Amino acid sequence: MKLRPYGDTLADGKVQLSFTLPCDPDATGIEAAKQLAKAMGMIDPGVVQAEKIGEGFGFFIVYGSVPFAIDTDKIKVEDVATPTLSREEIESLIEKELGRDVVFVGASTGTDAHTVGIDAIMNMKGFAGHYGLERYKHVKAYNLGSQVANEEFVRQARRLQADVLLVSQTVTQKDIHLRNLTNLVELLEAEKLRDQVILIAGGARITHELAKELGYDAGFGPKKYAEDVASFAVLELIERKKSVK
Amino acid sequence: MNKLNLDQNVIATCRQLAMGIADDIHEFIHKHTTVSVERTVCRLLGVDGVDRFGVPIPNLIVDDIKDRGDLSRGVSVYLAAGLKATGMDLKALVKAYLQGEVQLGSDPLPSIKETLGILEPYYAATLKQIKDNRGERENRKQKYGQKPTEIYVIVATGNIHEDVIQAKAAAKAGADIIAVIRSTGQSLLDYVPYGITTEGFGGTYATQANFRLMRAALDEVAEAENRYISLVNYASGLCMPEIAAMAALERLDILLNDSMYGIIFRDINMQRTFIDQYFSRLINAYAGIIINTGEDNYLTTSDAVEEAHTVLASQFINEAFALKAHLPEQLMGLGHAFEIDPAVEDSFLLEIAQAEMAREIFPTAPLKYMPPTKHINGNIFRAYQQNTMFNLATTFTDQSIHLLGMMTEAIHTPFIADRYLAIENAKLVQRAAKSMREEICFKPGGIIESRAKSVLAKAAELLESVRKIGLFQALENGVFAGVKRPFKGGKGLEGVIAKHPQYLNVISARMEAELL
């Protein structure tokens, strides 16, 4: 299927855009904004609003259309392939297939001070009506909180004999989360722990594809809850147990 | 104003319980000092700078005395001993010390009285500078006048020069208060970085040189805008009193300074935090710096409907600790937040109840109201709507320090336009709902009144239980935000030292005497 943005008519290609230029929003500024939109491929862009937002800064809102169409048949997206089970299904799977508690150790690592993500997955209450891992039977969930150094995280993973490591990266600046995530993989490899655990990354800007690329077993972005993470982890653990046999 | 018809007896009971809780902790505080308290003494005697490896000189001196001398006496007597033995002035002594020509800790220690005399020229000079700064702030505020609700925004580029550009733009757009977010992780450093910095993560390092640059820039915009622009930083983490000292010297106006935040959210040892927070607040009281407490954080971790009473209980405790440090209510920017899930029916009414309750219970405190963050996602348009509702609650309940929500909260540190749009949003609401507070009262026995009443009652219960077991134990039990912290756990415990009977801190001795 060929896709183009939809404004109010199929395939009209309408898009909206806003940005700041380090110049006053005078006639020259507006023309600059327009040319920028054209350079991005927009046809007939209209600067619908231009405001001065401080000394020498202009904010521009632009509407226009794009001529491009995307062929969805040619898109390949890597997403977590395992199904999402309910909490009860996960609990009974652990009981039947593993016969022991599964240890999840999670943290917001590196310099990230935000716990929203890891709390949503791990804490009893969970998020948006989806209970967190602490609520699960046969799951031991250790939430180490925020700003946990990778070295400390690895140390705790070993001490607690973690089956699953959850790494959260919420708010990022200049992509430091990528460096931090990579660093953790290197540390785990150096400590010969990488193959002993299921390593999962999560966060607003994490995708499964990105996580795989960085050497993680899975990645979970927005709108993913404890059951998504637990399903993947538990099914993977069962899979690994079988392959050992 | 008593629009909520709150029971004044319950409020009085809460205050009494909170003061009892703080009294207990103060028994402990007064018997101890910490490495950061002692480093602060160095700084307020005028010791600054770093050695050739970049180690701050206050750290060098204090660590040295801790290793080779007896830090339980306090750093003051050791510096006085060095001055007396060498006959040098402090600057020369520090220089000789750095070059290894002089050792601290080998000289006979002078008495408390003698120490106070020897060090007087140094602490008198810095204390005078702090008082002058306080006077300067008051003069400027008087000249420009002050608004009842001030707009607070954050800059966080990592580069102080870039921060200056963004702060100026924000001030010109209407911001009254600028906070420079610290580089993440700074709260866990047991030293304060030095000099002008241009690289940080998620924020900019708090250094005295950066403070000075931003102060000058904001004073410049203030002149042009004919408004005082307040500067904020963070006296939290392992260097609470040192940051307070630097802020006092550079005329910062507001400091994030919670009595328990570091314990709960940064896993800093509770003994360390309580001792450090006292000295930091004493300095703030002396310098006229408004503190901001961090109760908003409870609601990002726990549920804002169920745990609302922990916010109020914590506000009472923060108030008690502030009073213990001689901070008047006018300097207590107690914190709270608009964090209820908007999917909850009547959530806006519950928010109004909480905010109005705080306003009525702490009538002259410059309350710090925090925007929604937890239930914000990448839908920037919905986030903008939530922020509008937050702004309306702020204006309607007369909050003082209004930290604006950013529509890109869940995405990245704010772009310059995000901040501009947030300020426009707040200004529009302030104008549109200017007199709403005087016009509207609450239905007796209605949702808002009942909610406030029940939160207050639950806060009283919680304070009662904390009073019984003591705050140390309550923190071990995880009363706040569901986070449990052991008495001997966390970071920074090794920096806690029991005071010698002959202990002296020349700075706190003088400040306490003057503030009493």
Coordinates of C-alpha atoms in Angstrom, one line a residue, chain A residues 16 19-20 51-55 57 59 111-116 119 123 125-128 146-147 170-174 176 179 204-205 223, chain B residues 156-158 165 169 172-173 184-185 187-188 200-203 265-266 300-301 303 306 374-375 381 409-413 416-417 420-421 424:
Chain A
Q16 CA 2.5 20.4 10.1
F19 CA 10.6 25.1 14.7
T20 CA 12.6 28.0 16.0
E51 CA 6.3 34.9 16.7
K52 CA 9.2 36.5 18.4
I53 CA 10.2 34.4 21.4
G54 CA 13.1 36.3 22.8
E55 CA 15.9 38.5 21.6
F57 CA 14.6 34.2 18.1
F59 CA 9.1 30.6 16.3
T111 CA 23.0 9.6 35.0
D112 CA 19.3 9.2 34.3
A113 CA 17.4 10.5 37.3
H114 CA 13.9 9.4 36.1
T115 CA 12.2 6.5 37.7
V116 CA 8.9 6.8 35.9
D119 CA 8.5 2.2 38.3
N123 CA 6.3 -1.3 41.2
K125 CA 0.8 -0.5 41.3
G126 CA 2.2 -0.5 37.8
F127 CA 0.9 2.0 35.3
A128 CA -2.5 2.8 33.7
S146 CA 17.6 5.9 39.5
Q147 CA 21.2 7.0 38.7
T170 CA 13.7 7.9 30.2
V171 CA 14.9 11.4 29.4
T172 CA 17.9 11.8 27.3
Q173 CA 20.0 14.6 26.0
K174 CA 22.4 14.5 23.1
I176 CA 23.9 9.8 26.1
R179 CA 26.5 5.3 25.1
A204 CA 10.4 6.5 25.7
R205 CA 12.9 6.4 22.9
K223 CA 2.7 1.7 25.7
Chain B
A156 CA 19.4 22.6 31.1
T157 CA 21.8 22.7 28.2
G158 CA 24.9 21.5 29.9
I165 CA 21.2 32.6 26.1
A169 CA 15.1 34.5 26.2
K172 CA 12.2 38.3 28.2
A173 CA 9.3 36.1 27.4
T184 CA 22.6 14.5 36.4
G185 CA 24.7 12.7 38.9
S187 CA 24.1 15.2 43.6
L188 CA 26.2 12.1 44.2
G200 CA 27.1 18.4 31.4
F201 CA 24.5 15.7 31.0
G202 CA 20.8 16.7 31.3
G203 CA 22.0 19.9 32.9
F265 CA 15.3 9.5 46.0
R266 CA 19.1 9.6 45.9
T300 CA 5.8 10.7 40.6
T301 CA 6.7 7.4 42.4
D303 CA -0.2 7.3 43.3
E306 CA -3.8 7.5 47.4
K374 CA 4.0 11.4 35.3
H375 CA 0.9 11.2 33.1
F381 CA -0.9 18.6 22.3
E409 CA 8.3 16.8 29.2
A410 CA 8.3 13.1 28.2
I411 CA 10.7 13.6 25.3
H412 CA 13.7 15.8 25.9
T413 CA 15.0 18.7 27.9
I416 CA 13.6 27.2 23.5
A417 CA 10.2 27.3 21.9
Y420 CA 8.1 30.1 25.3
L421 CA 4.8 28.3 24.6
E424 CA 2.5 32.1 27.0

